């Protein structure tokens, strides 16, 4: 199972800032109405506004800077990459396990310059794909925006035997 969208997870956590800010503002309004004094509760407005501003700014920058897979597949530079190692995504845990990310060696098709990219996290075992070729789509204007098409490799090679020692009897 592949993690569907790590951007959505990031946006969820950032929206907590917006929610906390809104709650602080509502609390401040409630206390001002109840106490009929605005002075000590203006700090709630200030802190709530900061939380809302920081949350919205972080959400917008996260969405703006993420590479769009469909756009990259359509207009990005397609390069061949070699999976050189599998590393765990220690920033995410699902059912007590870290997803795997594939680190790939890519040579830029135009400049011939080698560099490395890392895929998104996948819960399936990627270790059987080490030293396999994979498609990498790179934005022509910003090489930091890329997409490693591991999904295609996993779907094409789903008939490979699982060598991890874990058996799925559900099928």
Coordinates of C-alpha atoms in Angstrom, one line a residue:
X1 CA 0.0 0.0 0.0
X2 CA 1.4 3.4 -1.0
X3 CA 0.9 6.5 1.1
X4 CA -1.7 8.4 -0.9
X5 CA -0.6 11.9 -0.3
X6 CA 1.9 13.2 2.1
X7 CA 1.0 16.8 1.0
X8 CA -2.5 16.2 2.4
X9 CA -1.1 15.0 5.7
X10 CA 1.0 18.2 5.9
X11 CA -2.0 20.4 5.0
X12 CA -4.0 18.6 7.7
X13 CA -1.4 19.4 10.4
X14 CA -1.0 23.0 9.2
X15 CA -4.8 23.5 9.3
X16 CA -4.6 22.8 13.1
X17 CA -2.8 26.1 13.3
X18 CA -5.8 27.8 11.6
X19 CA -8.3 26.0 13.9
X20 CA -6.4 26.9 17.1
X21 CA -6.2 30.6 15.9
X22 CA -9.9 30.7 15.2
X23 CA -10.6 29.1 18.6
X24 CA -8.5 31.7 20.4
X25 CA -10.3 34.5 18.6
X26 CA -13.7 33.0 19.5
X27 CA -12.5 32.6 23.1
X28 CA -11.4 36.3 23.2
X29 CA -14.7 37.5 21.8
X30 CA -16.6 35.4 24.4
X31 CA -14.6 36.7 27.3
X32 CA -14.8 40.3 26.1
X33 CA -18.6 40.0 25.9
X34 CA -18.8 38.2 29.3
X35 CA -16.4 40.5 31.2
X36 CA -17.2 43.7 29.3
X37 CA -13.5 44.5 29.3
X38 CA -11.3 44.2 26.2
X39 CA -7.9 44.9 27.6
X40 CA -6.6 41.5 28.9
X41 CA -8.3 39.5 26.2
X42 CA -6.9 41.4 23.2
X43 CA -3.9 39.0 23.5
X44 CA -6.2 36.2 22.3
X45 CA -6.9 38.2 19.2
X46 CA -3.2 38.8 18.6
X47 CA -2.1 35.2 19.1
X48 CA -5.1 33.8 17.3
X49 CA -4.4 36.1 14.3
X50 CA -0.7 35.0 14.3
X51 CA -1.8 31.3 14.3
X52 CA -4.2 31.9 11.4
X53 CA -1.7 33.8 9.4
X54 CA 1.1 31.3 10.0
X55 CA -1.2 28.3 9.1
X56 CA -2.6 29.9 5.9
X57 CA 0.9 31.0 4.8
X58 CA 2.3 27.5 5.3
X59 CA -0.6 25.8 3.6
X60 CA -0.3 28.1 0.5
X61 CA 3.4 27.7 0.3
X62 CA 3.1 23.9 0.6
X63 CA 0.5 23.6 -2.1
X64 CA 2.4 26.1 -4.4
X65 CA 5.8 24.3 -4.1
X66 CA 4.6 20.7 -4.5
X67 CA 5.3 19.0 -7.8
X68 CA 2.2 18.1 -9.7
X69 CA 2.5 14.5 -10.9
X70 CA 0.2 14.9 -13.9
X71 CA 2.0 18.1 -15.0
X72 CA 5.4 16.5 -14.7
X73 CA 4.4 13.4 -16.6
X74 CA 3.0 15.6 -19.4
X75 CA 5.6 18.4 -19.7
X76 CA 8.5 17.3 -17.6
X77 CA 11.8 16.0 -18.8
X78 CA 11.7 12.1 -18.7
X79 CA 15.0 10.6 -17.5
X80 CA 15.9 7.1 -16.6
X81 CA 17.0 6.6 -13.0
X82 CA 18.6 3.6 -11.3
X83 CA 17.4 2.7 -7.8
X84 CA 20.6 2.6 -5.7
X85 CA 19.1 2.1 -2.2
X86 CA 15.9 1.9 -0.2
X87 CA 15.7 4.1 2.8
X88 CA 12.9 4.3 5.4
X89 CA 10.8 7.5 5.7
X90 CA 11.4 8.1 9.4
X91 CA 9.1 11.1 9.4
X92 CA 6.0 8.9 8.9
X93 CA 4.9 5.8 10.8
X94 CA 1.9 3.6 9.8
X95 CA 1.0 0.6 11.9
X96 CA 4.4 0.9 13.7
X97 CA 6.3 0.7 10.4
X98 CA 8.1 3.3 8.3
X99 CA 7.3 3.4 4.6
X100 CA 10.2 2.8 2.1
X101 CA 11.6 5.4 -0.2
X102 CA 13.7 4.7 -3.2
X103 CA 16.8 6.8 -3.7
X104 CA 17.7 7.0 -7.4
X105 CA 20.7 8.0 -9.4
X106 CA 19.7 10.1 -12.4
X107 CA 21.7 11.6 -15.2
X108 CA 20.2 14.8 -16.6
X109 CA 19.3 14.1 -20.3
X110 CA 20.3 17.6 -21.4
X111 CA 23.4 18.5 -19.4
X112 CA 24.7 15.0 -18.6
X113 CA 25.0 16.0 -14.9
X114 CA 24.4 13.2 -12.4
X115 CA 22.3 13.8 -9.3
X116 CA 20.1 11.9 -6.8
X117 CA 16.4 12.0 -6.2
X118 CA 14.2 10.3 -3.6
X119 CA 10.7 8.9 -4.2
X120 CA 7.7 9.3 -2.0
X121 CA 7.0 6.8 0.7
X122 CA 5.5 3.4 -0.1
X123 CA 4.4 0.7 2.4
X124 CA 5.1 -2.1 0.0
X125 CA 8.6 -3.7 0.0
X126 CA 10.8 -1.9 -2.5
X127 CA 14.0 -3.8 -1.7
X128 CA 13.4 -6.1 -4.6
X129 CA 13.8 -3.2 -7.0
X130 CA 17.3 -2.2 -6.1
X131 CA 19.5 -1.7 -9.2
X132 CA 16.3 -1.6 -11.4
X133 CA 15.6 1.2 -13.8
X134 CA 12.8 3.6 -13.1
X135 CA 11.3 6.6 -14.9
X136 CA 11.9 10.0 -13.3
X137 CA 10.1 13.1 -14.5
X138 CA 11.9 16.4 -13.8
X139 CA 10.5 20.0 -14.1
X140 CA 12.6 21.7 -16.9
X141 CA 12.7 25.0 -15.0
X142 CA 13.3 23.7 -11.4
X143 CA 15.2 20.5 -10.9
X144 CA 14.0 20.4 -7.3
X145 CA 10.5 19.5 -8.6
X146 CA 10.5 15.9 -9.7
X147 CA 8.4 12.7 -9.6
X148 CA 9.8 9.2 -9.4
X149 CA 7.4 6.8 -11.1
X150 CA 7.7 3.9 -8.7
X151 CA 4.0 3.0 -9.2
X152 CA 4.7 1.9 -12.7
X153 CA 7.5 -0.3 -11.7
X154 CA 5.5 -1.9 -8.8
X155 CA 2.5 -2.6 -11.1
X156 CA 4.7 -4.0 -13.9
X157 CA 6.5 -6.3 -11.5
X158 CA 3.7 -7.3 -9.2
X159 CA 4.3 -10.9 -10.3
X160 CA 7.8 -11.0 -8.8
X161 CA 7.9 -13.3 -5.7
X162 CA 8.0 -11.7 -2.3
X163 CA 11.3 -12.4 -0.7
X164 CA 10.7 -10.7 2.6
X165 CA 9.4 -13.7 4.5
X166 CA 6.0 -12.1 5.1
X167 CA 3.1 -14.0 3.6
X168 CA -0.3 -12.4 2.8
X169 CA -2.9 -15.1 3.0
X170 CA -5.8 -12.8 2.2
X171 CA -5.5 -13.3 -1.6

